[in-house]
Each structure stands twice: as structure tokens, then as C-alpha cells.
CSV table of C-alpha atoms in Angstrom, one decimal:
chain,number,residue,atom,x,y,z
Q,1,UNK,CA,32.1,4.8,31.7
Q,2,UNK,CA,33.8,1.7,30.2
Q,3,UNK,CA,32.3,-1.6,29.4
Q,4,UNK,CA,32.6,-4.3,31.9
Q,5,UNK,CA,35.1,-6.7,31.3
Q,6,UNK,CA,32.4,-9.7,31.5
Q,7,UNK,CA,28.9,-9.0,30.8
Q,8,UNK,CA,26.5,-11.9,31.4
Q,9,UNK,CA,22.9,-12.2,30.7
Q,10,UNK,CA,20.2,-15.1,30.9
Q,11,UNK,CA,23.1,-18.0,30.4
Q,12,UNK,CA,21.1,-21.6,30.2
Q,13,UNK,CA,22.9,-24.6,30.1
Q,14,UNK,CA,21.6,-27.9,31.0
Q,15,UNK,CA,22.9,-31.7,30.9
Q,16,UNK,CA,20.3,-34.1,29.4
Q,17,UNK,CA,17.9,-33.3,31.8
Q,18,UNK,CA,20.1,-31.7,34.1
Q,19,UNK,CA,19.6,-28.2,34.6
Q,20,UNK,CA,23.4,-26.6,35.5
Q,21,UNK,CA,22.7,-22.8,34.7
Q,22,UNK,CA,19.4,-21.4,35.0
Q,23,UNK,CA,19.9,-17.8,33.8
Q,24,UNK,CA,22.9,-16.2,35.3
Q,25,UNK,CA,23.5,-12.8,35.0
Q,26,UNK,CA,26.8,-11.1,36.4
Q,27,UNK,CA,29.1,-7.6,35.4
Q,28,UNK,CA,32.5,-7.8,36.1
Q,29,UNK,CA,34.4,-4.5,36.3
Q,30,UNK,CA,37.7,-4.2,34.7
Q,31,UNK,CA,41.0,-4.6,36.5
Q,32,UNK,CA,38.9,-6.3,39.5
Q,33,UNK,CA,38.7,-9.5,41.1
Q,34,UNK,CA,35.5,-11.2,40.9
Q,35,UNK,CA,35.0,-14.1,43.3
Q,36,UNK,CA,32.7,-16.7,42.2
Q,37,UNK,CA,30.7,-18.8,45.0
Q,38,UNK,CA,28.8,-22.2,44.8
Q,39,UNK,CA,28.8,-25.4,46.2
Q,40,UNK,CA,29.7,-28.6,44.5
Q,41,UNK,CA,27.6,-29.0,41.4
Q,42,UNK,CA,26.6,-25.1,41.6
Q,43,UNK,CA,27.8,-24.7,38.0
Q,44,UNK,CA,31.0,-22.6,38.8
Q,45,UNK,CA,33.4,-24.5,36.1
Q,46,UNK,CA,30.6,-24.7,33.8
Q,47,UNK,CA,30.1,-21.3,33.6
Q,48,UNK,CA,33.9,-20.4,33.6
Q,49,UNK,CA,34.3,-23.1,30.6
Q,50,UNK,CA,31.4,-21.1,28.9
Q,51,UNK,CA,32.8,-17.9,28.6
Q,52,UNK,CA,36.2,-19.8,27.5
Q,53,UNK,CA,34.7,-20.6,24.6
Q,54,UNK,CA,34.7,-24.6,25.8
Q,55,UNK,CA,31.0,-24.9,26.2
Q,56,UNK,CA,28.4,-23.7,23.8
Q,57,UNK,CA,25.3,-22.4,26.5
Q,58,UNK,CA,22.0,-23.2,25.5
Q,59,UNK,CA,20.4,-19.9,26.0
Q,60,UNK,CA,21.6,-16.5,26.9
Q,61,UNK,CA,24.4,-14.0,26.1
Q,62,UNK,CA,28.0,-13.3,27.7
Q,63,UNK,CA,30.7,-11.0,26.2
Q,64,UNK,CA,33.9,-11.3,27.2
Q,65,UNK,CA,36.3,-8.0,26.8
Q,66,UNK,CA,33.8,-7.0,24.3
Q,67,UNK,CA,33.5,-9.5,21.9
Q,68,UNK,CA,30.5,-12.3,22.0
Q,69,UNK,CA,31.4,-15.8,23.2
Q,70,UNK,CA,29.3,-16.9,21.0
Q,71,UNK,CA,29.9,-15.0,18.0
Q,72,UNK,CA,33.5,-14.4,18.4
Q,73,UNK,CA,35.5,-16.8,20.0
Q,74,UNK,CA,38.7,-16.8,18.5
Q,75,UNK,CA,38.7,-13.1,20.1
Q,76,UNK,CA,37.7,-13.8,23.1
Q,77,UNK,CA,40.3,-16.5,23.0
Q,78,UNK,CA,43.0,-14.1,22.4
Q,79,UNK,CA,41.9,-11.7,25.1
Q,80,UNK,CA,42.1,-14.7,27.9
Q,81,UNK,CA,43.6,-16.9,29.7
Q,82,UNK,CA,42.0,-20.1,31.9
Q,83,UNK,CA,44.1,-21.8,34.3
Q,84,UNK,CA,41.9,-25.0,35.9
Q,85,UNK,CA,41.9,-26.9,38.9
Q,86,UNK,CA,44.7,-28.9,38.3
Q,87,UNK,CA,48.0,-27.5,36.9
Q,88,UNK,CA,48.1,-28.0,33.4
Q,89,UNK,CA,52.3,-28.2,33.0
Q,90,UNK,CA,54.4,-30.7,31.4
Q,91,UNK,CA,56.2,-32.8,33.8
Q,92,UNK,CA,58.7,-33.8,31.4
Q,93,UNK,CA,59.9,-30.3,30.2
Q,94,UNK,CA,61.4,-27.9,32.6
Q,95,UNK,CA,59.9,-24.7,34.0
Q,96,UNK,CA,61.7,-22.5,31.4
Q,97,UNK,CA,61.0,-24.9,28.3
Q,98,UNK,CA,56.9,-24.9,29.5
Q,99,UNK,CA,56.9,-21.0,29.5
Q,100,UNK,CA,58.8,-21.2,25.9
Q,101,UNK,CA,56.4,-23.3,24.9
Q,102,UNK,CA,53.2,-21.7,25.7
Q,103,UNK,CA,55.0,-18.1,23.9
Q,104,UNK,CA,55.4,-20.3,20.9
Q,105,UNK,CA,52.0,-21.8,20.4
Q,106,UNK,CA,51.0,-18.0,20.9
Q,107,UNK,CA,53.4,-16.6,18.3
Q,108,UNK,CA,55.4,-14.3,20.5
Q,109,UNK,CA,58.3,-13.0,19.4
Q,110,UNK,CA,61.6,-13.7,21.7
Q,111,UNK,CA,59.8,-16.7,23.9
Q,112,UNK,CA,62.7,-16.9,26.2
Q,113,UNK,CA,62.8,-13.4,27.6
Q,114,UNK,CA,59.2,-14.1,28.1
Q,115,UNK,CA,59.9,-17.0,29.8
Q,116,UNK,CA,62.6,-15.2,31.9
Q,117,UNK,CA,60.8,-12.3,32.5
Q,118,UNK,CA,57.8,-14.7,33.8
Q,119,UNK,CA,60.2,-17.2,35.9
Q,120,UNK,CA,61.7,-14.3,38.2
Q,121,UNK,CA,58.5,-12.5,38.5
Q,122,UNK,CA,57.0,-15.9,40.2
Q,123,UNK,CA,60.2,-16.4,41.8
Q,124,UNK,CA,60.8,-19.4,40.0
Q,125,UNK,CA,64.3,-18.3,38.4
Q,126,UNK,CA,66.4,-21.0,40.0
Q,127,UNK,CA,64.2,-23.7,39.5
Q,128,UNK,CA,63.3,-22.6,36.0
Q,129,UNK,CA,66.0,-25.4,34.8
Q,130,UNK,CA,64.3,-28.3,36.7
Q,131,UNK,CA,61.8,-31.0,35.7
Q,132,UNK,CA,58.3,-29.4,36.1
Q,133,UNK,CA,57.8,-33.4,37.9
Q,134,UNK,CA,60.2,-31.8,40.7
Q,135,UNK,CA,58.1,-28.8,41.7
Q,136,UNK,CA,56.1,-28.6,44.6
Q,137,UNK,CA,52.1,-28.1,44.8
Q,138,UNK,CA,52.9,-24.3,45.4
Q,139,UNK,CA,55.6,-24.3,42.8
Q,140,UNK,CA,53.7,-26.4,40.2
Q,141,UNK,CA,50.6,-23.6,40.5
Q,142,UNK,CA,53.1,-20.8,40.4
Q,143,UNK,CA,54.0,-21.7,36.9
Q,144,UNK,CA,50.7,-22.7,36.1
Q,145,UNK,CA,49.5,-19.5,36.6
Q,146,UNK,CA,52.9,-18.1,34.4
Q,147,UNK,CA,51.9,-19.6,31.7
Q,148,UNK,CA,48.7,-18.3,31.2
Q,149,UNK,CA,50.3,-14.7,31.3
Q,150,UNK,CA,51.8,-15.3,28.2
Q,151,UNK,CA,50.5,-13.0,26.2
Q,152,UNK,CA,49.1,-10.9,29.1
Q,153,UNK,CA,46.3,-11.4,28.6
Q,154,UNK,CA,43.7,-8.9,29.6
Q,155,UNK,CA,41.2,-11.3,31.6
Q,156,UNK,CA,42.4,-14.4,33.9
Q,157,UNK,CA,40.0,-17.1,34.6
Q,158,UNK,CA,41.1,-19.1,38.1
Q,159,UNK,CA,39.1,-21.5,38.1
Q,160,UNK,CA,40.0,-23.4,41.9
Q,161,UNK,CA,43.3,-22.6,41.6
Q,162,UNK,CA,44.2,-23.3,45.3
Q,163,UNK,CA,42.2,-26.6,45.6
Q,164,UNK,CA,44.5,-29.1,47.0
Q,165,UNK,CA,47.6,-26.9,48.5
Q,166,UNK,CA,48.6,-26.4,51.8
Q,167,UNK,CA,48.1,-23.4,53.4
Q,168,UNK,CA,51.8,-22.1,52.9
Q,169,UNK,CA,51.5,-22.5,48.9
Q,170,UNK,CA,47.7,-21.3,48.9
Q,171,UNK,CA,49.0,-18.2,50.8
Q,172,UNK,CA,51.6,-18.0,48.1
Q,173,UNK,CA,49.1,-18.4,45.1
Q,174,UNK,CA,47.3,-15.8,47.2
Q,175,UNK,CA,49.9,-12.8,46.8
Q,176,UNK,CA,49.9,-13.7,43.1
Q,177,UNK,CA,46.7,-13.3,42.5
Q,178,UNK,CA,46.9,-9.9,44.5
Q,179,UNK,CA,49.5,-8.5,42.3
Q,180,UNK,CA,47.6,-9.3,39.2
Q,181,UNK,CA,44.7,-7.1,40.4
Q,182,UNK,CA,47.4,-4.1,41.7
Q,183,UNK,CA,48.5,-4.3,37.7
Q,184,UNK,CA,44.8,-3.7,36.6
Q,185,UNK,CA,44.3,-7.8,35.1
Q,186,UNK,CA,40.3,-8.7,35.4
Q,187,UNK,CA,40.2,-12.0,37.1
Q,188,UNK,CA,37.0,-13.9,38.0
Q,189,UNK,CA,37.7,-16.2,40.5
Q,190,UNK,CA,35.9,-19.1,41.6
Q,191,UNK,CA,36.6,-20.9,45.1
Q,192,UNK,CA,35.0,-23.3,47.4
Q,193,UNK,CA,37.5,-21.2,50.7
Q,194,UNK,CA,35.2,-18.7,51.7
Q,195,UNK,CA,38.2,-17.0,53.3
Q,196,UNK,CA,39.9,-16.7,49.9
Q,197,UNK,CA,36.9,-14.6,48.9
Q,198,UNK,CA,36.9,-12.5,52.1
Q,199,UNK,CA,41.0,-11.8,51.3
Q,200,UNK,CA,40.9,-11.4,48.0
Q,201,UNK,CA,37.7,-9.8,45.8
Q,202,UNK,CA,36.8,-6.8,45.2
Q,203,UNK,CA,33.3,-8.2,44.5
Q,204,UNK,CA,31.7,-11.3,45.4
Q,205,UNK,CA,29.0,-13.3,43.5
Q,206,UNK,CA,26.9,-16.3,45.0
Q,207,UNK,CA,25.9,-19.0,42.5
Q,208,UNK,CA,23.8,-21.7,43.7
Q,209,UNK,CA,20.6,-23.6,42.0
Q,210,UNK,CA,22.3,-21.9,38.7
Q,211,UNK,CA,21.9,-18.5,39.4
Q,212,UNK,CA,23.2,-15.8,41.3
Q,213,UNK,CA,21.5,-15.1,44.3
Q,214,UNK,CA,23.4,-12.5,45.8
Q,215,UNK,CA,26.3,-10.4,44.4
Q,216,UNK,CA,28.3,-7.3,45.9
Q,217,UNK,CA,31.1,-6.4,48.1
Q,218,UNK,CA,32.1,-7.7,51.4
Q,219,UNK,CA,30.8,-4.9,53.4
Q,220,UNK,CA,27.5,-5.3,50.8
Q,221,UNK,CA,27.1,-8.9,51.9
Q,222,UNK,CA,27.7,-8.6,55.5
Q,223,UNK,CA,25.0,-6.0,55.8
Q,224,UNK,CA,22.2,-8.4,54.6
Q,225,UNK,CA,22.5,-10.4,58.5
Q,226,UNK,CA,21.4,-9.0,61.7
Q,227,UNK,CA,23.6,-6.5,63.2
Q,228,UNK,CA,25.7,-8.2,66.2
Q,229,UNK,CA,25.2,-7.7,69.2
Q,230,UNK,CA,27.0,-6.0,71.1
Q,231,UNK,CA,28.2,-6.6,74.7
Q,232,UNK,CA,32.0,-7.2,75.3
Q,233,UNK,CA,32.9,-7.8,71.6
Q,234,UNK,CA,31.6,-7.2,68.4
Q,235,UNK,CA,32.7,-9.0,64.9
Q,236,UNK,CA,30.6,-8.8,62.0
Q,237,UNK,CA,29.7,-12.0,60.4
Q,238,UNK,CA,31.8,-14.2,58.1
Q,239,UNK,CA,31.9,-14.5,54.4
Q,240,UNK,CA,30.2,-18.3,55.6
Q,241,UNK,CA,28.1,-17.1,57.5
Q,242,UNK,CA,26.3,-15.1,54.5
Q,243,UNK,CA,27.2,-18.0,52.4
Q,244,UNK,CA,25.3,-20.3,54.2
Q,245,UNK,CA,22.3,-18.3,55.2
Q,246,UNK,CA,21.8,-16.9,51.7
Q,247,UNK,CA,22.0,-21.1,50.7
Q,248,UNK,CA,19.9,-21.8,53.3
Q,249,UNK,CA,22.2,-24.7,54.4
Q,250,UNK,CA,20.9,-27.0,57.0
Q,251,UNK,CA,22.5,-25.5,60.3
Q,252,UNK,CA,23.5,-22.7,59.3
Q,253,UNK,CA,24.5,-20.0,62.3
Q,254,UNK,CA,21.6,-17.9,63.2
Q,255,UNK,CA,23.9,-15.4,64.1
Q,256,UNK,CA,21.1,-14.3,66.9
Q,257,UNK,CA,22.2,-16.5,70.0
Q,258,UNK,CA,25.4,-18.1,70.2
Q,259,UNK,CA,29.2,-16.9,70.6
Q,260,UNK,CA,30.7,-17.9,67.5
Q,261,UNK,CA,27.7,-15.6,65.4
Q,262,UNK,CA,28.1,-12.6,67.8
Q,263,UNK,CA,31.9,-12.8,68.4
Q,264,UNK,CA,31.0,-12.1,72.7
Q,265,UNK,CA,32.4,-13.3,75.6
Q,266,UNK,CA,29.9,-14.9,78.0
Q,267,UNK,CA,30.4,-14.2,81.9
């Protein structure tokens, strides 16, 4: 069997006296998509910035396509890519001269068929001559998210990469993160839209209090509620609905009474 992809064990990282991490230990598969779950403060982008290479932890290992974050970071730098919450593009340059860019700074040879190659694949050809400051929120993410295939690199971190998009360009961001998976990229995902989770991961992996309480597939995490009931309909709970009973969040759904947890019409 081959080595995960990620292999995390025991990572510590505290604040001051702020506790973040508290021994997180997580296997991502290669070619899958990992989603990441936490609430604000859970230690999601911490953890992402970790394996990076942008944060030393405090205790704890975590290889990253084989090589040791710690160790070796300039190869686990190489074997990456991190796009962030925002979009980290030039305004001032145009879609095309971005993409050139990035080739550049990684030494690729012929950094405008890269670029080319990038723009129609994230159907950004006719608007790879424009400002970067004329793109929408959908668009702007779109070549975001080019960018850090430069290279192609063999593990994507996407870290919120839908957070502030309307539903139109999140869908969009959605399909490209779908065809990253069908061409066998890693990418650990983390999100705050439970749907996003549901739609897109192969695996799913709860942080909260800085560790992981809970990690598996859909089907795997559904199965640890009651079974529904059934009467006229049945639905099996919701990504939230394991979310916030594995959190314990104040008013949560019991999924035991109501309609909304059983998915039943009442007479």
C-alpha cells in the first residue's frame, strides 16, 4: 500500500498561553479530498499553515508527500501548493501576466504555455488579457486557484477557498475542485459550509478544541446518529447535524422529535 499523502501525529501548537492544537492526528490518502471541519478558532488555518512550512508546531510530527515538515521543508514546499482565504493575485497585472509570473518564480521552462494551458482550463482564456482588479469574486478565485497549479503540484491546500462568494461562483469553485480530485491531486480542504463537505470529500475530519474528534466518510459520520424514523419519509441526517452533535453545540437537533431531524410529514 502507498504512503498517505499527509501523515499527522501528536501536532501541539499553542499561542502564549493559548492552546490552538492539542495533538492532532489525521492520514490523508492520496488523490483524495480531505475536508477539514472546525468552528471559528478550531485551529483549521493553523494547522494548514503548519504543514506549509509557515508555522513551526511545538510538538508532534506531520509529513507531507513524504518528506518531514519539519526536517524538510524546502521539499515539502516543492511538492505543494496553498491557496488562502483571500485570493492572493496581483490586481495590477493581468490574468495571463500573474500565471507567467508564478511559472517564473518557480523556474518553469516556457511560462506562457503554462499560463495558456492554465487560463483555458479555468475558462479564463478571454479574460486572460484583463486587469486581475476587473475579475469577479468567482473569476478572481478561479485564477487563484491556477496559480497554485503551477508546477502541479502533487498536494493542494484550500484553505476557505469559497469564503465570501456567491453561491453561482462558489458552485463554480466547486466543479474545480472536483476535477482536481478526478485527476488524482490530494487536496485537504478546510470549510466552515458543511454542504461543501457533504458535496465534495471523500473523507471528512472534525477539528474542534484542537483535535479531531471524529473522522471518516459521509456514510461513516451519518451512522454515528440515531437511525430516522420512519413514517412517510425518511432522510438521513445532515453533515450539521453530526457537526453539531459531535460539538455539542447549544441547540443542536436531537434528531429524535421534530420534522426537520426526521425528514416526516406530520398529519
Amino acid at each position: 500500500m502507498s504512503l498517505p499523502a499527509l501523515r499527522i501525529r501528536g501536532i501541539e501548537k499553542s499561542f502564549g498561553e493559548l492552546p490552538v492544537l492539542r495533538g492532532v492526528d489525521l492520514d490523508v490518502a492520496q488523490g483524495t479530498v480531505c475536508a477539514l471541519l472546525g468552528s471559528n478558532g478550531a485551529g483549521k488555518t493553523t494547522l494548514v499553515r503548519i504543514l506549509a512550512t509557515l508555522l513551526r508546531a511545538d510538538g508532534g510530527t506531520a509529513h507531507v508527500g513524504g518528506f518531514d515538515v519539519g526536517a524538510q521543508p524546502a521539499d515539502v514546499r516543492r511538492a505543494i501548493s496553498l491557496t488562502g482565504q483571500f485570493a492572493a493575485i496581483d490586481e495590477v497585472l493581468t490574468g495571463r501576466e500573474n500565471l507567467v509570473l508564478v511559472a517564473r518564480l518557480r523556474h518553469l521552462p516556457q511560462p506562457y504555455d503554462i499560463a495558456d494551458a492554465l487560463l483555458e482550463r479555468f475558462s479564463l482564456t478571454e479574460a486572460g488579457g484583463r486587469r486581475a482588479a476587473t475579475y469577479s469574486g468567482g473569476m478572481r478565485r478561479r485564477l487563484d486557484i491556477a496559480m497554485s497549479l503551477v508546477g502541479e503540484p502533487s498536494i493542494v491546500f484550500l484553505d476557505e477557498p469559497t469564503t465570501g462568494l456567491d453561491p453561482q461562483a462558489r458552485i463554480e469553485v466547486w466543479n474545480m475542485i472536483a476535477e482536481l480530485a478526478r485527476g488524482g491531486t490530494t487536496v485537504l480542504l478546510t470549510t466552515q459550509y458543511l454542504e461543501e463537505a457533504e458535496r465534495l470529500a471523500d473523507r471528512i475530519a472534525i477539528l474542534h478544541e484542537g483535535t479531531i474528534i471524529q473522522e471518516g466518510t459521509l456514510s461513516e459520520l451519518q451512522r454515528l446518529l440515531p437511525a430516522p424514523t420512519r413514517e412517510l419519509v425518511e432522510q438521513r441526517p445532515s453533515l450539521e447535524d453530526v457537526f453539531l452533535a459531535l460539538i455539542g453545540a447549544p441547540g443542536a437537533s436531537s434528531h429524535t422529535s421534530d420534522t426537520d431531524s426526521h425528514g416526516k410529514e406530520d398529519q
